[in-house]
Amino acid sequence: MAKQLGYHKIREIFTRFHDADPEPKGELEHVNVYTLVVAVALSAQATDAGVNKATRDLFKIADTPQKMLDLGEEGLIEHIKTIGLFRQKAKNVIKLSRILVEDYGGEVPNSRAALQSLPGVGRKTANVVLNMWWRYPAQAVDTHIFRVGNRTGICPGKNVDAVERAIEDNIPTDFQLHAHHWLILHGRYHCKARKPQCPTCIIRDLCEFEDKTL
């Protein structure tokens, strides 16, 4: 774990991220907030590209909780069977769809507690939805953010909760809205797990990673 970077270095890092990509976007495809919830729930232990491939046709016919219930669990499985853990995920999507219809009038609630009460929706999923749909500065810490946060010293922590707190505590407020997207994209395409692209990294001179590649 790298040492925690100081405020001025962190501000400079996020200034560079902003200059390179002012409006970073999540890569999960969706057509409304309900399909965003479903896509994020399906993405656990799966790639965004794999989820998008499975949901493109699915969301054309099931873009509301009621339509998903009409499709049914077996119908849903036919669309998502290329995704890992598809049977359990299908059960969760049907259960959460039923709860949304019966308890929320078919609408997706915009509170973290309510979102986390849905089957298959954890804190990370809730934070993604709050951030991407309602533009709330919630930080969804995945493996990419955990790695980048600890390697660079931007937001080090021994677990995802600690890294989430470090992001909220250490990253300037004007960068909070897009912070987790910049970190995810940096981890996915530059600060990779096995072959980090240090020579072409835009924050190389500010990063605390001791094993920088030549």
Tab-separated table of C-alpha atoms in Angstrom:
chain	number	residue	atom	x	y	z
A	1	MET	CA	0.000	0.000	0.000
A	2	ALA	CA	1.458	3.363	-1.027
A	3	LYS	CA	1.540	6.261	1.394
A	4	GLN	CA	-1.299	8.758	1.253
A	5	LEU	CA	-0.658	11.568	-1.226
A	6	GLY	CA	-1.001	15.173	-0.096
A	7	TYR	CA	-3.817	17.499	-1.123
A	8	HIS	CA	-1.901	19.392	-3.812
A	9	LYS	CA	-0.749	16.219	-5.602
A	10	ILE	CA	-4.274	14.790	-5.534
A	11	ARG	CA	-5.705	18.036	-6.917
A	12	GLU	CA	-3.128	17.991	-9.715
A	13	ILE	CA	-3.934	14.333	-10.531
A	14	PHE	CA	-7.640	15.016	-10.862
A	15	THR	CA	-7.006	18.214	-12.803
A	16	ARG	CA	-5.133	16.083	-15.339
A	17	PHE	CA	-7.897	13.449	-15.378
A	18	HIS	CA	-10.441	16.234	-15.958
A	19	ASP	CA	-8.416	17.863	-18.735
A	20	ALA	CA	-8.068	14.502	-20.503
A	21	ASP	CA	-11.752	13.520	-20.089
A	22	PRO	CA	-14.031	16.244	-18.631
A	23	GLU	CA	-17.201	14.087	-18.548
A	24	PRO	CA	-16.218	10.451	-17.985
A	25	LYS	CA	-19.052	8.005	-18.457
A	26	GLY	CA	-19.782	4.573	-17.067
A	27	GLU	CA	-19.615	1.900	-19.753
A	28	LEU	CA	-22.725	-0.105	-18.816
A	29	GLU	CA	-25.477	0.465	-21.392
A	30	HIS	CA	-28.949	1.342	-20.089
A	31	VAL	CA	-32.075	3.176	-21.226
A	32	ASN	CA	-33.485	4.319	-17.865
A	33	VAL	CA	-32.768	4.050	-14.163
A	34	TYR	CA	-34.384	0.614	-13.867
A	35	THR	CA	-32.228	-0.890	-16.611
A	36	LEU	CA	-29.190	0.746	-14.981
A	37	VAL	CA	-29.988	-1.065	-11.712
A	38	VAL	CA	-30.356	-4.352	-13.580
A	39	ALA	CA	-27.159	-3.841	-15.595
A	40	VAL	CA	-25.099	-3.020	-12.501
A	41	ALA	CA	-26.541	-5.989	-10.614
A	42	LEU	CA	-25.632	-8.255	-13.546
A	43	SER	CA	-22.098	-6.849	-13.744
A	44	ALA	CA	-20.875	-8.394	-10.469
A	45	GLN	CA	-17.951	-10.672	-11.344
A	46	ALA	CA	-18.534	-9.970	-15.034
A	47	THR	CA	-17.206	-7.470	-17.562
A	48	ASP	CA	-19.204	-4.438	-18.688
A	49	ALA	CA	-18.723	-5.549	-22.303
A	50	GLY	CA	-20.166	-8.975	-21.515
A	51	VAL	CA	-23.163	-7.469	-19.730
A	52	ASN	CA	-23.813	-5.002	-22.550
A	53	LYS	CA	-23.794	-7.818	-25.115
A	54	ALA	CA	-26.398	-9.718	-23.094
A	55	THR	CA	-28.658	-6.777	-22.266
A	56	ARG	CA	-28.931	-5.039	-25.651
A	57	ASP	CA	-31.781	-7.289	-26.780
A	58	LEU	CA	-33.112	-7.803	-23.243
A	59	PHE	CA	-33.737	-4.107	-22.612
A	60	LYS	CA	-35.631	-3.778	-25.900
A	61	ILE	CA	-38.367	-5.997	-24.467
A	62	ALA	CA	-37.957	-5.599	-20.679
A	63	ASP	CA	-37.143	-2.014	-19.724
A	64	THR	CA	-39.531	-1.765	-16.742
A	65	PRO	CA	-40.023	-3.957	-13.649
A	66	GLN	CA	-43.441	-5.141	-14.882
A	67	LYS	CA	-42.115	-6.108	-18.315
A	68	MET	CA	-39.312	-8.046	-16.613
A	69	LEU	CA	-41.878	-9.916	-14.507
A	70	ASP	CA	-43.869	-10.632	-17.663
A	71	LEU	CA	-40.727	-12.052	-19.281
A	72	GLY	CA	-40.203	-14.316	-16.272
A	73	GLU	CA	-37.130	-15.943	-14.787
A	74	GLU	CA	-36.639	-18.527	-17.546
A	75	GLY	CA	-37.102	-15.906	-20.241
A	76	LEU	CA	-34.541	-13.696	-18.514
A	77	ILE	CA	-32.066	-16.577	-18.240
A	78	GLU	CA	-32.198	-17.041	-22.014
A	79	HIS	CA	-30.863	-13.492	-22.405
A	80	ILE	CA	-28.214	-13.509	-19.669
A	81	LYS	CA	-26.873	-17.089	-19.696
A	82	THR	CA	-23.532	-15.869	-21.093
A	83	ILE	CA	-22.954	-13.927	-17.840
A	84	GLY	CA	-21.382	-15.559	-14.806
A	85	LEU	CA	-23.729	-16.622	-11.971
A	86	PHE	CA	-26.668	-16.046	-14.336
A	87	ARG	CA	-29.153	-18.237	-12.456
A	88	GLN	CA	-28.747	-16.440	-9.136
A	89	LYS	CA	-28.690	-13.079	-10.882
A	90	ALA	CA	-31.913	-13.923	-12.708
A	91	LYS	CA	-33.605	-14.810	-9.404
A	92	ASN	CA	-32.442	-11.497	-7.914
A	93	VAL	CA	-33.590	-9.417	-10.894
A	94	ILE	CA	-37.052	-10.998	-10.789
A	95	LYS	CA	-37.267	-10.517	-6.998
A	96	LEU	CA	-36.163	-6.879	-7.115
A	97	SER	CA	-38.550	-6.216	-10.013
A	98	ARG	CA	-41.446	-7.628	-7.964
A	99	ILE	CA	-40.487	-5.462	-4.970
A	100	LEU	CA	-40.308	-2.357	-7.181
A	101	VAL	CA	-43.780	-3.080	-8.580
A	102	GLU	CA	-45.405	-3.983	-5.267
A	103	ASP	CA	-43.683	-1.521	-2.897
A	104	TYR	CA	-42.549	1.384	-5.074
A	105	GLY	CA	-45.180	1.636	-7.794
A	106	GLY	CA	-42.702	0.439	-10.400
A	107	GLU	CA	-40.303	3.308	-9.672
A	108	VAL	CA	-36.673	2.961	-8.555
A	109	PRO	CA	-36.094	4.665	-5.170
A	110	ASN	CA	-33.323	7.241	-4.928
A	111	SER	CA	-32.037	6.490	-1.433
A	112	ARG	CA	-29.047	4.264	-0.741
A	113	ALA	CA	-30.854	2.369	2.029
A	114	ALA	CA	-33.844	1.587	-0.179
A	115	LEU	CA	-31.635	0.527	-3.085
A	116	GLN	CA	-29.520	-1.710	-0.839
A	117	SER	CA	-32.655	-3.430	0.424
A	118	LEU	CA	-33.258	-4.835	-3.078
A	119	PRO	CA	-32.055	-8.411	-3.779
A	120	GLY	CA	-28.653	-8.453	-5.471
A	121	VAL	CA	-28.035	-4.758	-4.837
A	122	GLY	CA	-25.131	-4.011	-2.512
A	123	ARG	CA	-23.541	-0.727	-1.516
A	124	LYS	CA	-21.385	-0.599	-4.646
A	125	THR	CA	-24.381	-1.089	-6.949
A	126	ALA	CA	-26.402	1.495	-5.031
A	127	ASN	CA	-23.543	3.996	-5.289
A	128	VAL	CA	-23.220	3.468	-9.046
A	129	VAL	CA	-26.935	4.151	-9.532
A	130	LEU	CA	-26.928	7.196	-7.248
A	131	ASN	CA	-23.918	8.595	-9.091
A	132	MET	CA	-24.780	7.809	-12.701
A	133	TRP	CA	-28.507	8.546	-12.608
A	134	TRP	CA	-29.004	11.121	-9.871
A	135	ARG	CA	-25.510	12.639	-10.086
A	136	TYR	CA	-24.880	12.169	-6.389
A	137	PRO	CA	-21.157	12.127	-5.489
A	138	ALA	CA	-21.262	8.493	-4.339
A	139	GLN	CA	-18.122	6.400	-4.743
A	140	ALA	CA	-18.512	2.843	-6.027
A	141	VAL	CA	-15.257	1.073	-5.204
A	142	ASP	CA	-14.494	-1.891	-7.473
A	143	THR	CA	-11.272	-3.861	-8.004
A	144	HIS	CA	-9.893	-1.191	-10.363
A	145	ILE	CA	-10.405	1.634	-7.872
A	146	PHE	CA	-9.059	-0.467	-5.008
A	147	ARG	CA	-5.901	-1.190	-7.008
A	148	VAL	CA	-5.384	2.363	-8.299
A	149	GLY	CA	-6.140	3.915	-4.918
A	150	ASN	CA	-3.570	1.765	-3.165
A	151	ARG	CA	-0.900	1.807	-5.876
A	152	THR	CA	-0.904	5.547	-6.412
A	153	GLY	CA	-1.531	6.767	-2.866
A	154	ILE	CA	-4.650	8.683	-3.974
A	155	CYS	CA	-6.966	6.760	-1.675
A	156	PRO	CA	-5.193	3.873	0.064
A	157	GLY	CA	-7.127	1.492	2.302
A	158	LYS	CA	-7.099	-2.124	3.495
A	159	ASN	CA	-10.639	-2.802	2.223
A	160	VAL	CA	-13.229	-1.251	-0.087
A	161	ASP	CA	-14.945	0.642	2.731
A	162	ALA	CA	-11.655	2.266	3.747
A	163	VAL	CA	-10.915	3.233	0.135
A	164	GLU	CA	-14.422	4.693	-0.235
A	165	ARG	CA	-13.882	6.828	2.875
A	166	ALA	CA	-10.444	7.887	1.622
A	167	ILE	CA	-11.969	9.077	-1.666
A	168	GLU	CA	-14.596	11.095	0.200
A	169	ASP	CA	-12.029	12.512	2.630
A	170	ASN	CA	-9.075	13.201	0.333
A	171	ILE	CA	-10.356	14.095	-3.133
A	172	PRO	CA	-11.393	17.763	-3.515
A	173	THR	CA	-15.160	18.236	-3.595
A	174	ASP	CA	-15.179	19.708	-7.114
A	175	PHE	CA	-13.873	16.366	-8.434
A	176	GLN	CA	-16.071	14.082	-6.308
A	177	LEU	CA	-18.889	13.600	-8.849
A	178	HIS	CA	-16.671	11.943	-11.461
A	179	ALA	CA	-13.933	10.611	-9.162
A	180	HIS	CA	-14.903	6.961	-9.302
A	181	HIS	CA	-15.281	6.993	-13.097
A	182	TRP	CA	-11.851	8.542	-13.607
A	183	LEU	CA	-10.305	5.977	-11.252
A	184	ILE	CA	-12.119	3.009	-12.848
A	185	LEU	CA	-11.167	4.038	-16.366
A	186	HIS	CA	-7.567	4.709	-15.317
A	187	GLY	CA	-7.388	1.237	-13.771
A	188	ARG	CA	-9.097	-0.474	-16.699
A	189	TYR	CA	-7.003	1.042	-19.474
A	190	HIS	CA	-3.768	2.342	-17.936
A	191	CYS	CA	-3.008	1.161	-14.394
A	192	LYS	CA	-3.755	-2.467	-15.281
A	193	ALA	CA	-3.335	-5.267	-12.756
A	194	ARG	CA	-0.641	-7.220	-14.580
A	195	LYS	CA	0.864	-4.756	-17.032
A	196	PRO	CA	0.442	-1.169	-15.850
A	197	GLN	CA	1.147	1.315	-18.637
A	198	CYS	CA	3.451	3.487	-16.543
A	199	PRO	CA	5.559	4.934	-19.414
A	200	THR	CA	2.492	6.599	-20.972
A	201	CYS	CA	0.649	7.378	-17.711
A	202	ILE	CA	-0.413	11.020	-17.321
A	203	ILE	CA	0.142	10.930	-13.537
A	204	ARG	CA	3.425	8.963	-13.512
A	205	ASP	CA	5.388	11.794	-11.864
A	206	LEU	CA	2.824	12.114	-9.040
A	207	CYS	CA	2.196	8.421	-8.337
A	208	GLU	CA	3.695	6.538	-5.369
A	209	PHE	CA	3.708	3.108	-7.070
A	210	GLU	CA	7.116	1.628	-6.273
A	211	ASP	CA	7.070	-0.993	-9.059
A	212	LYS	CA	6.551	1.375	-11.964
A	213	THR	CA	7.225	-0.281	-15.297
A	214	LEU	CA	9.977	1.187	-17.441
